PDB file of C-alpha atoms in Angstrom:
ATOM      1  CA  MET A   1     144.911 117.500  63.908  1.00  0.00           C
ATOM      2  CA  PRO A   2     147.399 114.966  65.397  1.00  0.00           C
ATOM      3  CA  ASN A   3     148.352 115.526  69.040  1.00  0.00           C
ATOM      4  CA  THR A   4     151.931 114.361  68.566  1.00  0.00           C
ATOM      5  CA  GLY A   5     154.605 115.231  66.034  1.00  0.00           C
ATOM      6  CA  LEU A   6     155.229 118.249  63.807  1.00  0.00           C
ATOM      7  CA  THR A   7     152.493 119.574  61.535  1.00  0.00           C
ATOM      8  CA  LEU A   8     152.968 122.176  58.797  1.00  0.00           C
ATOM      9  CA  ASP A   9     149.461 123.379  58.136  1.00  0.00           C
ATOM     10  CA  ASN A  10     149.169 125.099  54.726  1.00  0.00           C
ATOM     11  CA  VAL A  11     152.506 126.887  55.103  1.00  0.00           C
ATOM     12  CA  ALA A  12     153.311 129.262  52.239  1.00  0.00           C
ATOM     13  CA  ILE A  13     156.299 131.616  52.058  1.00  0.00           C
ATOM     14  CA  ARG A  14     156.707 134.355  49.452  1.00  0.00           C
ATOM     15  CA  ARG A  15     159.207 137.047  48.621  1.00  0.00           C
ATOM     16  CA  GLU A  16     158.455 139.990  46.356  1.00  0.00           C
ATOM     17  CA  GLY A  17     155.320 138.236  45.114  1.00  0.00           C
ATOM     18  CA  ARG A  18     157.104 134.994  44.239  1.00  0.00           C
ATOM     19  CA  THR A  19     156.071 131.838  46.089  1.00  0.00           C
ATOM     20  CA  LEU A  20     159.117 129.959  47.372  1.00  0.00           C
ATOM     21  CA  VAL A  21     157.544 127.321  49.588  1.00  0.00           C
ATOM     22  CA  GLU A  22     154.142 125.678  49.752  1.00  0.00           C
ATOM     23  CA  ILE A  23     153.819 122.699  52.066  1.00  0.00           C
ATOM     24  CA  SER A  24     151.211 120.996  54.192  1.00  0.00           C
ATOM     25  CA  ASP A  25     152.387 117.827  55.903  1.00  0.00           C
ATOM     26  CA  HIS A  26     152.742 115.988  59.197  1.00  0.00           C
ATOM     27  CA  VAL A  27     155.845 114.328  60.652  1.00  0.00           C
ATOM     28  CA  ALA A  28     155.118 111.702  63.307  1.00  0.00           C
ATOM     29  CA  PRO A  29     157.474 111.168  66.279  1.00  0.00           C
ATOM     30  CA  GLY A  30     160.576 109.280  65.123  1.00  0.00           C
ATOM     31  CA  ASP A  31     159.833 109.844  61.426  1.00  0.00           C
ATOM     32  CA  VAL A  32     161.756 111.979  58.924  1.00  0.00           C
ATOM     33  CA  LEU A  33     160.336 114.274  56.257  1.00  0.00           C
ATOM     34  CA  THR A  34     162.933 115.317  53.678  1.00  0.00           C
ATOM     35  CA  VAL A  35     162.597 118.603  51.808  1.00  0.00           C
ATOM     36  CA  MET A  36     164.768 118.667  48.691  1.00  0.00           C
ATOM     37  CA  GLY A  37     165.610 121.401  46.237  1.00  0.00           C
ATOM     38  CA  PRO A  38     168.478 123.354  44.679  1.00  0.00           C
ATOM     39  CA  SER A  39     170.206 126.275  46.375  1.00  0.00           C
ATOM     40  CA  GLY A  40     167.883 129.245  46.653  1.00  0.00           C
ATOM     41  CA  SER A  41     164.701 127.179  46.431  1.00  0.00           C
ATOM     42  CA  GLY A  42     163.587 128.056  49.966  1.00  0.00           C
ATOM     43  CA  LYS A  43     164.735 125.068  52.024  1.00  0.00           C
ATOM     44  CA  SER A  44     166.495 127.057  54.743  1.00  0.00           C
ATOM     45  CA  THR A  45     163.773 129.698  54.580  1.00  0.00           C
ATOM     46  CA  LEU A  46     161.252 127.054  55.597  1.00  0.00           C
ATOM     47  CA  LEU A  47     163.403 126.115  58.585  1.00  0.00           C
ATOM     48  CA  SER A  48     163.626 129.771  59.602  1.00  0.00           C
ATOM     49  CA  TYR A  49     159.839 129.976  59.584  1.00  0.00           C
ATOM     50  CA  ILE A  50     159.536 126.879  61.757  1.00  0.00           C
ATOM     51  CA  ILE A  51     162.021 128.117  64.367  1.00  0.00           C
ATOM     52  CA  GLY A  52     160.692 131.688  64.330  1.00  0.00           C
ATOM     53  CA  THR A  53     163.598 133.567  62.753  1.00  0.00           C
ATOM     54  CA  LEU A  54     162.194 134.332  59.302  1.00  0.00           C
ATOM     55  CA  ASP A  55     163.473 137.631  57.929  1.00  0.00           C
ATOM     56  CA  THR A  56     160.879 140.413  57.690  1.00  0.00           C
ATOM     57  CA  GLY A  57     161.520 140.617  53.932  1.00  0.00           C
ATOM     58  CA  PHE A  58     159.456 137.455  53.501  1.00  0.00           C
ATOM     59  CA  GLU A  59     155.698 137.122  53.643  1.00  0.00           C
ATOM     60  CA  ALA A  60     154.410 133.904  55.213  1.00  0.00           C
ATOM     61  CA  ASN A  61     151.220 132.297  56.369  1.00  0.00           C
ATOM     62  CA  GLY A  62     150.161 128.911  57.657  1.00  0.00           C
ATOM     63  CA  ARG A  63     150.570 127.250  61.031  1.00  0.00           C
ATOM     64  CA  VAL A  64     153.375 125.315  62.694  1.00  0.00           C
ATOM     65  CA  ILE A  65     151.897 122.879  65.204  1.00  0.00           C
ATOM     66  CA  LEU A  66     154.050 120.830  67.554  1.00  0.00           C
ATOM     67  CA  ASN A  67     152.530 118.082  69.695  1.00  0.00           C
ATOM     68  CA  GLY A  68     149.090 119.632  69.255  1.00  0.00           C
ATOM     69  CA  THR A  69     150.189 123.185  70.189  1.00  0.00           C
ATOM     70  CA  ASP A  70     150.259 126.036  67.675  1.00  0.00           C
ATOM     71  CA  ILE A  71     153.769 127.516  68.012  1.00  0.00           C
ATOM     72  CA  THR A  72     153.601 129.812  64.969  1.00  0.00           C
ATOM     73  CA  ASP A  73     153.631 133.045  66.970  1.00  0.00           C
ATOM     74  CA  LEU A  74     155.833 131.943  69.862  1.00  0.00           C
ATOM     75  CA  ALA A  75     159.310 133.365  70.432  1.00  0.00           C
ATOM     76  CA  PRO A  76     162.065 131.105  69.050  1.00  0.00           C
ATOM     77  CA  GLU A  77     163.298 130.081  72.498  1.00  0.00           C
ATOM     78  CA  ALA A  78     159.769 129.018  73.518  1.00  0.00           C
ATOM     79  CA  ARG A  79     159.258 126.658  70.574  1.00  0.00           C
ATOM     80  CA  ARG A  80     161.507 123.813  71.808  1.00  0.00           C
ATOM     81  CA  VAL A  81     162.699 123.073  68.271  1.00  0.00           C
ATOM     82  CA  GLY A  82     166.339 122.041  67.829  1.00  0.00           C
ATOM     83  CA  ILE A  83     168.282 122.670  64.640  1.00  0.00           C
ATOM     84  CA  LEU A  84     171.545 121.150  63.407  1.00  0.00           C
ATOM     85  CA  PHE A  85     173.475 123.162  60.807  1.00  0.00           C
ATOM     86  CA  GLN A  86     176.286 122.426  58.322  1.00  0.00           C
ATOM     87  CA  ASP A  87     178.749 123.983  60.788  1.00  0.00           C
ATOM     88  CA  GLU A  88     178.922 122.474  64.261  1.00  0.00           C
ATOM     89  CA  LEU A  89     178.964 125.922  65.973  1.00  0.00           C
ATOM     90  CA  LEU A  90     180.722 124.607  69.070  1.00  0.00           C
ATOM     91  CA  PHE A  91     182.038 127.243  71.459  1.00  0.00           C
ATOM     92  CA  PRO A  92     185.835 127.230  70.945  1.00  0.00           C
ATOM     93  CA  HIS A  93     186.557 128.678  74.403  1.00  0.00           C
ATOM     94  CA  LEU A  94     184.669 125.869  76.168  1.00  0.00           C
ATOM     95  CA  SER A  95     185.641 122.225  76.642  1.00  0.00           C
ATOM     96  CA  VAL A  96     183.551 119.469  75.062  1.00  0.00           C
ATOM     97  CA  GLY A  97     181.833 118.864  78.395  1.00  0.00           C
ATOM     98  CA  ALA A  98     181.141 122.571  78.899  1.00  0.00           C
ATOM     99  CA  ASN A  99     179.644 122.751  75.403  1.00  0.00           C
ATOM    100  CA  LEU A 100     177.243 119.969  76.360  1.00  0.00           C
ATOM    101  CA  ALA A 101     176.513 121.610  79.723  1.00  0.00           C
ATOM    102  CA  PHE A 102     175.468 124.747  77.841  1.00  0.00           C
ATOM    103  CA  GLY A 103     172.723 122.755  76.126  1.00  0.00           C
ATOM    104  CA  LEU A 104     171.711 120.673  79.142  1.00  0.00           C
ATOM    105  CA  ASP A 105     168.105 121.229  80.165  1.00  0.00           C
ATOM    106  CA  ALA A 106     167.741 123.474  83.226  1.00  0.00           C
ATOM    107  CA  SER A 107     165.663 120.790  84.930  1.00  0.00           C
ATOM    108  CA  VAL A 108     168.887 118.804  85.472  1.00  0.00           C
ATOM    109  CA  THR A 109     170.296 120.370  88.626  1.00  0.00           C
ATOM    110  CA  GLY A 110     173.350 119.830  90.819  1.00  0.00           C
ATOM    111  CA  ARG A 111     176.939 119.836  89.600  1.00  0.00           C
ATOM    112  CA  ALA A 112     177.522 116.101  90.111  1.00  0.00           C
ATOM    113  CA  ASN A 113     174.201 115.177  88.519  1.00  0.00           C
ATOM    114  CA  ARG A 114     174.867 117.373  85.484  1.00  0.00           C
ATOM    115  CA  ALA A 115     178.351 115.880  85.124  1.00  0.00           C
ATOM    116  CA  ARG A 116     176.836 112.368  85.149  1.00  0.00           C
ATOM    117  CA  HIS A 117     174.365 113.358  82.428  1.00  0.00           C
ATOM    118  CA  ILE A 118     177.185 114.764  80.304  1.00  0.00           C
ATOM    119  CA  GLU A 119     179.360 111.665  80.686  1.00  0.00           C
ATOM    120  CA  ALA A 120     176.419 109.403  79.842  1.00  0.00           C
ATOM    121  CA  ALA A 121     175.697 111.522  76.763  1.00  0.00           C
ATOM    122  CA  LEU A 122     179.320 111.273  75.619  1.00  0.00           C
ATOM    123  CA  ASP A 123     179.192 107.502  76.071  1.00  0.00           C
ATOM    124  CA  ASP A 124     176.055 107.393  73.896  1.00  0.00           C
ATOM    125  CA  ILE A 125     177.905 108.978  70.993  1.00  0.00           C
ATOM    126  CA  GLY A 126     181.126 106.999  71.419  1.00  0.00           C
ATOM    127  CA  LEU A 127     183.099 109.847  73.004  1.00  0.00           C
ATOM    128  CA  GLY A 128     183.364 108.673  76.589  1.00  0.00           C
ATOM    129  CA  GLY A 129     186.177 110.460  78.449  1.00  0.00           C
ATOM    130  CA  PHE A 130     186.195 113.434  76.050  1.00  0.00           C
ATOM    131  CA  SER A 131     184.643 115.898  78.514  1.00  0.00           C
ATOM    132  CA  ASP A 132     187.846 117.899  79.090  1.00  0.00           C
ATOM    133  CA  ARG A 133     188.928 117.939  75.442  1.00  0.00           C
ATOM    134  CA  ASP A 134     189.293 121.158  73.471  1.00  0.00           C
ATOM    135  CA  PRO A 135     186.780 121.121  70.563  1.00  0.00           C
ATOM    136  CA  ASP A 136     189.581 122.145  68.193  1.00  0.00           C
ATOM    137  CA  THR A 137     191.260 118.769  68.800  1.00  0.00           C
ATOM    138  CA  LEU A 138     188.234 116.843  67.521  1.00  0.00           C
ATOM    139  CA  SER A 139     187.732 115.493  64.014  1.00  0.00           C
ATOM    140  CA  GLY A 140     184.843 116.758  61.893  1.00  0.00           C
ATOM    141  CA  GLY A 141     182.792 113.688  62.692  1.00  0.00           C
ATOM    142  CA  GLN A 142     183.438 114.022  66.424  1.00  0.00           C
ATOM    143  CA  LYS A 143     182.416 117.681  66.356  1.00  0.00           C
ATOM    144  CA  ALA A 144     179.202 116.726  64.579  1.00  0.00           C
ATOM    145  CA  ARG A 145     178.457 114.161  67.308  1.00  0.00           C
ATOM    146  CA  VAL A 146     178.960 116.737  70.050  1.00  0.00           C
ATOM    147  CA  ALA A 147     176.792 119.297  68.244  1.00  0.00           C
ATOM    148  CA  LEU A 148     173.990 116.740  67.890  1.00  0.00           C
ATOM    149  CA  MET A 149     174.146 115.702  71.527  1.00  0.00           C
ATOM    150  CA  ARG A 150     174.164 119.332  72.705  1.00  0.00           C
ATOM    151  CA  ILE A 151     170.850 119.792  70.905  1.00  0.00           C
ATOM    152  CA  LEU A 152     169.363 116.568  72.261  1.00  0.00           C
ATOM    153  CA  LEU A 153     170.355 117.452  75.831  1.00  0.00           C
ATOM    154  CA  SER A 154     168.301 120.649  75.591  1.00  0.00           C
ATOM    155  CA  GLY A 155     165.144 118.543  75.358  1.00  0.00           C
ATOM    156  CA  PRO A 156     163.781 119.576  71.943  1.00  0.00           C
ATOM    157  CA  ARG A 157     160.368 118.382  70.802  1.00  0.00           C
ATOM    158  CA  ALA A 158     161.349 118.388  67.113  1.00  0.00           C
ATOM    159  CA  LEU A 159     164.634 118.311  65.228  1.00  0.00           C
ATOM    160  CA  LEU A 160     165.467 120.252  62.058  1.00  0.00           C
ATOM    161  CA  LEU A 161     168.483 119.337  59.931  1.00  0.00           C
ATOM    162  CA  ASP A 162     169.948 122.005  57.651  1.00  0.00           C
ATOM    163  CA  GLU A 163     172.230 119.923  55.396  1.00  0.00           C
ATOM    164  CA  PRO A 164     174.352 118.916  58.408  1.00  0.00           C
ATOM    165  CA  PHE A 165     176.145 116.093  56.579  1.00  0.00           C
ATOM    166  CA  SER A 166     177.344 118.033  53.542  1.00  0.00           C
ATOM    167  CA  ARG A 167     180.833 118.918  54.828  1.00  0.00           C
ATOM    168  CA  LEU A 168     181.737 115.462  56.096  1.00  0.00           C
ATOM    169  CA  ASP A 169     183.730 112.947  54.081  1.00  0.00           C
ATOM    170  CA  THR A 170     181.837 109.919  52.772  1.00  0.00           C
ATOM    171  CA  GLU A 171     182.653 107.531  55.627  1.00  0.00           C
ATOM    172  CA  ARG A 172     181.892 110.046  58.374  1.00  0.00           C
ATOM    173  CA  ARG A 173     178.767 111.188  56.549  1.00  0.00           C
ATOM    174  CA  ASP A 174     177.310 107.680  56.648  1.00  0.00           C
ATOM    175  CA  GLN A 175     178.173 107.305  60.343  1.00  0.00           C
ATOM    176  CA  ILE A 176     176.679 110.634  61.394  1.00  0.00           C
ATOM    177  CA  ARG A 177     173.540 110.111  59.307  1.00  0.00           C
ATOM    178  CA  GLU A 178     172.985 106.782  61.021  1.00  0.00           C
ATOM    179  CA  LEU A 179     173.611 108.315  64.457  1.00  0.00           C
ATOM    180  CA  VAL A 180     171.264 111.252  63.919  1.00  0.00           C
ATOM    181  CA  PHE A 181     168.348 109.167  62.651  1.00  0.00           C
ATOM    182  CA  GLU A 182     168.939 106.499  65.303  1.00  0.00           C
ATOM    183  CA  GLN A 183     168.879 109.096  68.096  1.00  0.00           C
ATOM    184  CA  ALA A 184     165.759 110.734  66.671  1.00  0.00           C
ATOM    185  CA  ARG A 185     163.932 107.403  66.600  1.00  0.00           C
ATOM    186  CA  ALA A 186     165.116 106.520  70.106  1.00  0.00           C
ATOM    187  CA  THR A 187     163.887 109.825  71.534  1.00  0.00           C
ATOM    188  CA  GLY A 188     160.706 109.973  69.456  1.00  0.00           C
ATOM    189  CA  LEU A 189     161.534 113.260  67.720  1.00  0.00           C
ATOM    190  CA  PRO A 190     159.861 114.290  64.473  1.00  0.00           C
ATOM    191  CA  VAL A 191     162.637 115.282  62.054  1.00  0.00           C
ATOM    192  CA  LEU A 192     162.583 117.635  59.081  1.00  0.00           C
ATOM    193  CA  LEU A 193     165.683 117.331  56.887  1.00  0.00           C
ATOM    194  CA  VAL A 194     166.503 119.805  54.126  1.00  0.00           C
ATOM    195  CA  THR A 195     169.086 118.726  51.589  1.00  0.00           C
ATOM    196  CA  HIS A 196     170.023 118.656  47.916  1.00  0.00           C
ATOM    197  CA  ASP A 197     171.726 115.257  48.306  1.00  0.00           C
ATOM    198  CA  HIS A 198     169.670 112.233  47.242  1.00  0.00           C
ATOM    199  CA  ALA A 199     171.834 110.008  49.447  1.00  0.00           C
ATOM    200  CA  ASP A 200     170.627 111.946  52.501  1.00  0.00           C
ATOM    201  CA  ALA A 201     167.017 111.381  51.483  1.00  0.00           C
ATOM    202  CA  ASP A 202     167.637 107.682  50.884  1.00  0.00           C
ATOM    203  CA  ALA A 203     169.260 107.300  54.299  1.00  0.00           C
ATOM    204  CA  ALA A 204     166.430 109.157  56.010  1.00  0.00           C
ATOM    205  CA  GLY A 205     163.679 107.047  54.482  1.00  0.00           C
ATOM    206  CA  GLY A 206     160.171 108.429  54.699  1.00  0.00           C
ATOM    207  CA  ARG A 207     158.544 110.959  52.424  1.00  0.00           C
ATOM    208  CA  VAL A 208     160.252 113.541  50.231  1.00  0.00           C
ATOM    209  CA  HIS A 209     158.840 116.992  49.442  1.00  0.00           C
ATOM    210  CA  ARG A 210     160.482 118.686  46.471  1.00  0.00           C
ATOM    211  CA  LEU A 211     160.933 122.425  45.992  1.00  0.00           C
ATOM    212  CA  THR A 212     161.758 123.906  42.598  1.00  0.00           C
TER     213      THR A 212
END
C-alpha cells in the first residue's frame, strides 16, 4: 500500500440492494482522479464516504487510506480532507480576510502572523488587498478563489472537488480550473474530482473512472 496519496481500497456503496459505486484506485500527491457519471450515479455519495458524512441509509464497505493511514472510521474533522463544492459557502457576515482566518490552521498563531499568512494567500490567488472586502461584492470567480484558499489554509492532506466549476461562466471556469489544479500540484495534494463535464476531465488530466 503506498505511503503517500489517497487510496480507495475496494470501496463499494449500495442502497436498497443496488450497487451505486465500486472503485479501487490510488491518487498520488499532485495527481487528479476524475469520477464521471450522470446525476444520481453516486458521485457525491462517494465523496460523502471519503469525508465521513455518508447517510445511514447507505451500506458501504472498503477502506479510505490517506498517506498510509486508514481514515475510514475517523470522525470527519479528524480526516484532514478538504472539499470544494458548487457553491462557495463563504460566511456572508465575515470579511474576505475573516473567511480565510476561519480556515487558517491553528498552528499559525499570533494576530500579526495570521494576518501576514492571509495577505500572502490573497496575493497567491490574485486578490491582494481584498482582506476587508465584503464577500457579496466579489464576482463568482473571486468567490471561488477565496473558497479554494480557505480550504488550502486549513492544511488538508487531500482535496475533493464536487463539480465546483459548474456554475461559473466559460472564461472564469477555465481560470478557476487552472488555479485549482495548479495549487494542488504545488502543495502535493491528491485530488478526486467528480463531474459530468468532459471539459473538466480533460483539464484535470489523469485517469477517469466512470459510474453508470
